[in-house]
Every structure is written in structure tokens, then in C-alpha cells.
Amino acid sequence: MYIDSGLVKKYESFSDLRKKVEEEKILKIKNRLNKNPSPTTTESILGAFLEMYQPQVFPFIPVLIEKGYLVEPSSGFCGKYQECQALNGMFPIDDTIINKLLKIKVKVFKSTRSKSIKFWPESADLKKISDKYEEIVEVLPNRNMSVDPAETEEAVSFRRKYIPKNLTLKRNRLFEIMKFKVVESVNKQVKSRKLKKPQATDTELSLGVYLERIEPQVRQAVLMINRKGHSTDVSGFMDTIDTQSLAGDFILEDEYIERIRNLGVSIETNPSGYTVLQFKPEEADIEAIRKKWTSIASIFPATGRKADPSMTRKAREFRQRF
């Protein structure tokens, strides 16, 4: 069998260069963590320290973000023999740009959402490889829009682990960590409940959910409100990471609304009688949030009757199982 010694040598040179690049990257990450483990705003969006990018890609990350392209730390050397280079990320590329990239011998590979912009360098020369990345960045048009934070498992894990110094980012990150722990705890409790005692109680049938499915910081309040005869549908963390909510088919009189608002809680009722309560906790302190919910629930007046069943689709489907 014929073996192209020149090709073997070429592949070895790429493999050796990649090994050297990774060793240098590991040292840079270690040095960064020792000096400043707090991510910048850009790094929080990326879900990675800039030092986690290979040096031939590193200089172009800020420019790409400014243009509206979120590139993952997996970018850089690729292929069985590390003979190719790739920019990996979640961003749209139309056929016009694909054709422009083809003209500079760069190919675009697509999956469901992610893209991989690849090229195959002629030699293991980091400077020439970096120059090629610069060509690619010049071809990519400005999308004139900000990028959303990376949602890969690695990016989410990064944001939970490293807390930024920026006060707004720090606050959001601490709440994100707290929500993650709450959701994780709730899922474990529900799983255990289904195994040990799957039959729902009368209260759970009314709420349309296992008690274990209600987040722990608001669970006691929901039960108190239900016992007083008020129907609730949703509670706890909602779309905004640092906001607590509770909503349901109930109407409170003005005196109770005023007392609740005095606790720093917004309360709005639409024309159909659906009420939403919301507040932003001062800190990501689960016990403090629980106490605030209990204070809110204590203001609700007793109606002297049973709460109506929640009529959300999920609640109705829950009741149909029993």
C-alpha cells in the first residue's frame, strides 16, 4: 500500500501545532483564573473566557460579536488529523455569503441551527491561518443586531460557575444559579413523589399539580392562598430570571391590593378578573423570598369557600390522569 510521506508529514505538523496551541491555551486559562476569574460582559454572553479560544481565533471574537455572530470556544483546529479550521456557532448565513466564502476556499456546513465555517490551510503556519480567519471575518456582513447569550450546556455551566463583577450581570447570574438549583430540586422531588405516592390529593387536584412541582420558595404561600379560597395557576420563577410571580383567577379588594403593594409588589387585574402579582427580590436569597411570599399570602382574605380548580390546560390534563 502506497503511503504519501509528504501528506503524513503535513498531518503530523498540524497535529503538533494543535498540541502546542492547546498547551498554551491551558496556561492562559490558568493564569486568567488566578488573576481575574470574573467574566466581562462579552465573556458572560459567550459563556466562556476569551482565553478559552485558540490564539488564531481569539483576536476576532470581539469583532464577530460586534457584527452579530456568536462563536463557540470549540472553534479552531478540527478534523481527524487537525488539518482543518472551523468557526462554530449559532448564526444565519444566506446563499450569497456562502458563495462569497466559497470564492476564498471556505465552506459552510449547516446543522439544525448551528453553522460551521471551515477551511483547510496549506501549511501548519499559525500566522497564515489567522490571516485566513481575518478574510472570513471581512466577508461576513454586519447583522446590525446584538447577539443573544450562548445557550450551549458549556456556556450555561460557565455562567453558573463564574460570577461577573458588573453588578447587573452579577445579580442576574446569582439568580440564574438559584433558579437552576430550585428547578433541579423540584424535579428530584417530583420524581420521588411519583415513585412513592403517585395518587394526587384533593388540594393537588384543585391546583392541577403535585405540591412538589410548586417551587419551594412559594409553595407555602400557594397553599395558604388556596386554603383561603383563591385559585392560582402559576407561581415562582417566570420568564425574567430575577422576578417572582403568582397568577390566577381571583380578584382582591382595594384595601388588600394597597397592603400588598406596600410590600413592594406589583399587582394587576385584567378585565376578565385574572390577577398577576410580581416582585423583584433584593437578593438571590431563597429564604428571604419565601418569607416575602408568606407575608403576601397572609394579606389575602379568607373567602369562606373552597378555591375553584385551576383551569389551565396543564391542570386539566393533570386531573384527567386521576
Coordinates of N, CA and C in Angstrom, one line a residue, residues 222-302:
V222 N -48.7 29.5 48.3 CA -49.8 29.0 47.4 C -50.8 28.2 48.1
L223 N -50.3 27.3 49.1 CA -51.2 26.5 49.9 C -52.1 27.4 50.8
M224 N -51.5 28.4 51.3 CA -52.2 29.4 52.2 C -53.3 30.1 51.4
I225 N -52.9 30.6 50.2 CA -53.9 31.3 49.4 C -55.0 30.3 48.9
N226 N -54.7 29.1 48.6 CA -55.7 28.1 48.2 C -56.7 27.8 49.4
R227 N -56.1 27.6 50.6 CA -57.0 27.4 51.7 C -58.0 28.5 52.0
K228 N -57.5 29.7 51.6 CA -58.4 30.9 51.8 C -59.4 31.1 50.7
G229 N -59.4 30.1 49.7 CA -60.4 30.1 48.7 C -60.1 30.8 47.4
H230 N -58.8 31.1 47.2 CA -58.4 31.7 45.9 C -57.7 30.8 45.0
S231 N -58.0 30.8 43.7 CA -57.5 29.9 42.7 C -56.2 30.5 42.1
T232 N -55.1 29.7 42.1 CA -53.9 30.1 41.4 C -53.5 29.2 40.3
D233 N -52.8 29.7 39.3 CA -52.4 28.9 38.2 C -50.9 28.7 38.1
V234 N -50.1 29.7 38.2 CA -48.7 29.7 38.1 C -48.0 30.5 39.2
S235 N -46.8 30.1 39.6 CA -46.1 30.8 40.6 C -44.6 30.6 40.6
G236 N -43.8 31.5 41.2 CA -42.4 31.3 41.3 C -41.6 32.0 40.2
F237 N -40.6 31.4 39.7 CA -39.8 32.0 38.6 C -40.6 31.9 37.4
M238 N -40.5 33.0 36.6 CA -41.2 33.1 35.3 C -40.1 33.4 34.2
D239 N -40.5 34.1 33.2 CA -39.6 34.4 32.1 C -38.3 35.2 32.5
T240 N -38.6 36.2 33.4 CA -37.5 37.1 33.8 C -36.8 36.4 35.0
I241 N -35.5 36.3 34.9 CA -34.7 35.5 35.9 C -34.8 36.0 37.3
D242 N -34.9 37.3 37.5 CA -34.8 37.9 38.8 C -36.2 38.4 39.3
T243 N -37.3 37.8 38.7 CA -38.6 38.2 39.1 C -39.4 37.0 39.6
Q244 N -40.2 37.3 40.7 CA -41.1 36.2 41.2 C -42.5 36.6 40.8
S245 N -43.3 35.6 40.5 CA -44.7 35.9 40.0 C -45.7 34.9 40.7
L246 N -46.9 35.3 40.7 CA -48.0 34.5 41.1 C -49.3 35.0 40.3
A247 N -50.0 34.1 39.7 CA -51.2 34.5 38.9 C -52.3 33.5 39.1
G248 N -53.5 34.0 38.9 CA -54.7 33.2 39.0 C -56.0 33.9 38.8
D249 N -57.1 33.1 38.8 CA -58.4 33.7 38.6 C -59.0 34.1 40.0
F250 N -58.5 35.3 40.4 CA -59.0 35.9 41.7 C -59.0 37.4 41.6
I251 N -59.9 38.0 42.4 CA -59.9 39.5 42.4 C -59.8 39.9 43.9
L252 N -58.9 40.8 44.2 CA -58.8 41.3 45.6 C -59.4 42.7 45.7
E253 N -60.0 43.1 46.8 CA -60.5 44.4 47.0 C -59.4 45.4 47.2
D254 N -59.7 46.7 47.0 CA -58.6 47.7 47.0 C -57.8 47.7 48.3
E255 N -58.4 47.5 49.4 CA -57.6 47.6 50.7 C -56.5 46.5 50.7
Y256 N -56.8 45.3 50.2 CA -55.8 44.3 50.2 C -54.7 44.5 49.1
I257 N -55.2 45.1 48.0 CA -54.2 45.4 46.9 C -53.2 46.5 47.4
E258 N -53.7 47.5 48.2 CA -52.9 48.5 48.7 C -51.8 47.9 49.7
R259 N -52.3 47.0 50.5 CA -51.4 46.4 51.5 C -50.3 45.6 50.8
I260 N -50.7 44.9 49.8 CA -49.7 44.1 49.0 C -48.7 45.0 48.3
R261 N -49.2 46.0 47.7 CA -48.3 47.0 47.0 C -47.3 47.6 48.0
N262 N -47.8 47.8 49.2 CA -46.9 48.4 50.2 C -45.7 47.5 50.5
L263 N -45.8 46.2 50.1 CA -44.6 45.3 50.3 C -43.7 45.3 49.1
G264 N -43.9 46.3 48.2 CA -43.1 46.4 47.0 C -43.4 45.4 45.9
V265 N -44.7 45.0 45.9 CA -45.2 44.0 44.9 C -46.2 44.7 43.9
S266 N -46.0 44.5 42.7 CA -47.0 45.0 41.7 C -48.1 44.0 41.6
I267 N -49.3 44.5 41.4 CA -50.5 43.6 41.3 C -51.4 44.2 40.3
E268 N -51.8 43.5 39.3 CA -52.6 44.0 38.2 C -53.7 42.9 37.9
T269 N -54.9 43.4 37.7 CA -56.0 42.5 37.3 C -56.6 43.0 36.0
N270 N -56.8 42.0 35.1 CA -57.3 42.4 33.8 C -58.8 42.4 33.8
P271 N -59.5 42.8 32.8 CA -61.0 43.0 32.8 C -61.7 41.6 33.0
S272 N -61.1 40.5 32.7 CA -61.7 39.2 32.9 C -61.5 38.7 34.3
G273 N -60.8 39.4 35.2 CA -60.6 39.1 36.6 C -59.4 38.2 36.9
Y274 N -58.5 38.2 35.9 CA -57.3 37.4 36.1 C -56.2 38.3 36.7
T275 N -55.6 37.9 37.8 CA -54.7 38.8 38.6 C -53.3 38.2 38.6
V276 N -52.3 39.2 38.4 CA -50.9 38.8 38.4 C -50.2 39.6 39.5
L277 N -49.4 38.9 40.3 CA -48.6 39.6 41.3 C -47.1 39.4 40.9
Q278 N -46.3 40.4 41.0 CA -44.9 40.3 40.7 C -44.0 41.1 41.6
F279 N -42.8 40.6 41.9 CA -41.8 41.5 42.6 C -40.4 41.0 42.3
K280 N -39.5 41.9 42.4 CA -38.1 41.6 42.2 C -37.4 41.5 43.6
P281 N -36.9 40.4 44.0 CA -36.3 40.2 45.3 C -35.0 41.1 45.3
E282 N -34.6 41.6 46.5 CA -33.4 42.4 46.6 C -32.2 41.5 46.3
E283 N -32.2 40.3 46.8 CA -31.0 39.4 46.7 C -31.5 38.0 46.3
A284 N -30.6 37.2 45.8 CA -30.9 35.8 45.4 C -30.8 35.0 46.7
D285 N -31.8 35.2 47.6 CA -31.8 34.5 48.9 C -33.2 33.8 49.0
I286 N -33.1 32.5 48.8 CA -34.3 31.7 48.7 C -35.2 31.8 50.0
E287 N -34.6 31.9 51.2 CA -35.3 32.0 52.4 C -36.0 33.4 52.5
A288 N -35.3 34.4 52.1 CA -35.9 35.8 52.2 C -37.1 35.9 51.2
I289 N -37.0 35.2 50.1 CA -38.1 35.2 49.1 C -39.3 34.4 49.6
R290 N -39.0 33.3 50.3 CA -40.1 32.5 50.9 C -40.8 33.3 51.9
K291 N -40.1 34.1 52.8 CA -40.7 34.9 53.8 C -41.6 36.0 53.2
K292 N -41.1 36.5 52.1 CA -41.9 37.6 51.4 C -43.2 37.0 50.9
W293 N -43.1 35.8 50.2 CA -44.3 35.2 49.7 C -45.3 34.9 50.8
T294 N -44.8 34.5 52.0 CA -45.7 34.2 53.1 C -46.4 35.5 53.6
S295 N -45.6 36.6 53.6 CA -46.2 37.9 54.0 C -47.3 38.3 53.1
I296 N -47.1 38.0 51.8 CA -48.1 38.4 50.8 C -49.3 37.5 51.0
A297 N -49.1 36.2 51.1 CA -50.2 35.3 51.3 C -51.1 35.6 52.5
S298 N -50.4 36.1 53.6 CA -51.1 36.4 54.8 C -52.1 37.5 54.7
I299 N -51.9 38.4 53.7 CA -52.8 39.5 53.4 C -54.1 39.1 52.7
F300 N -54.0 38.0 51.9 CA -55.2 37.5 51.2 C -56.3 37.3 52.2
P301 N -57.5 37.8 51.9 CA -58.6 37.5 52.8 C -59.2 36.1 52.6
A302 N -59.8 35.5 53.7 CA -60.5 34.3 53.5 C -61.8 34.5 52.9

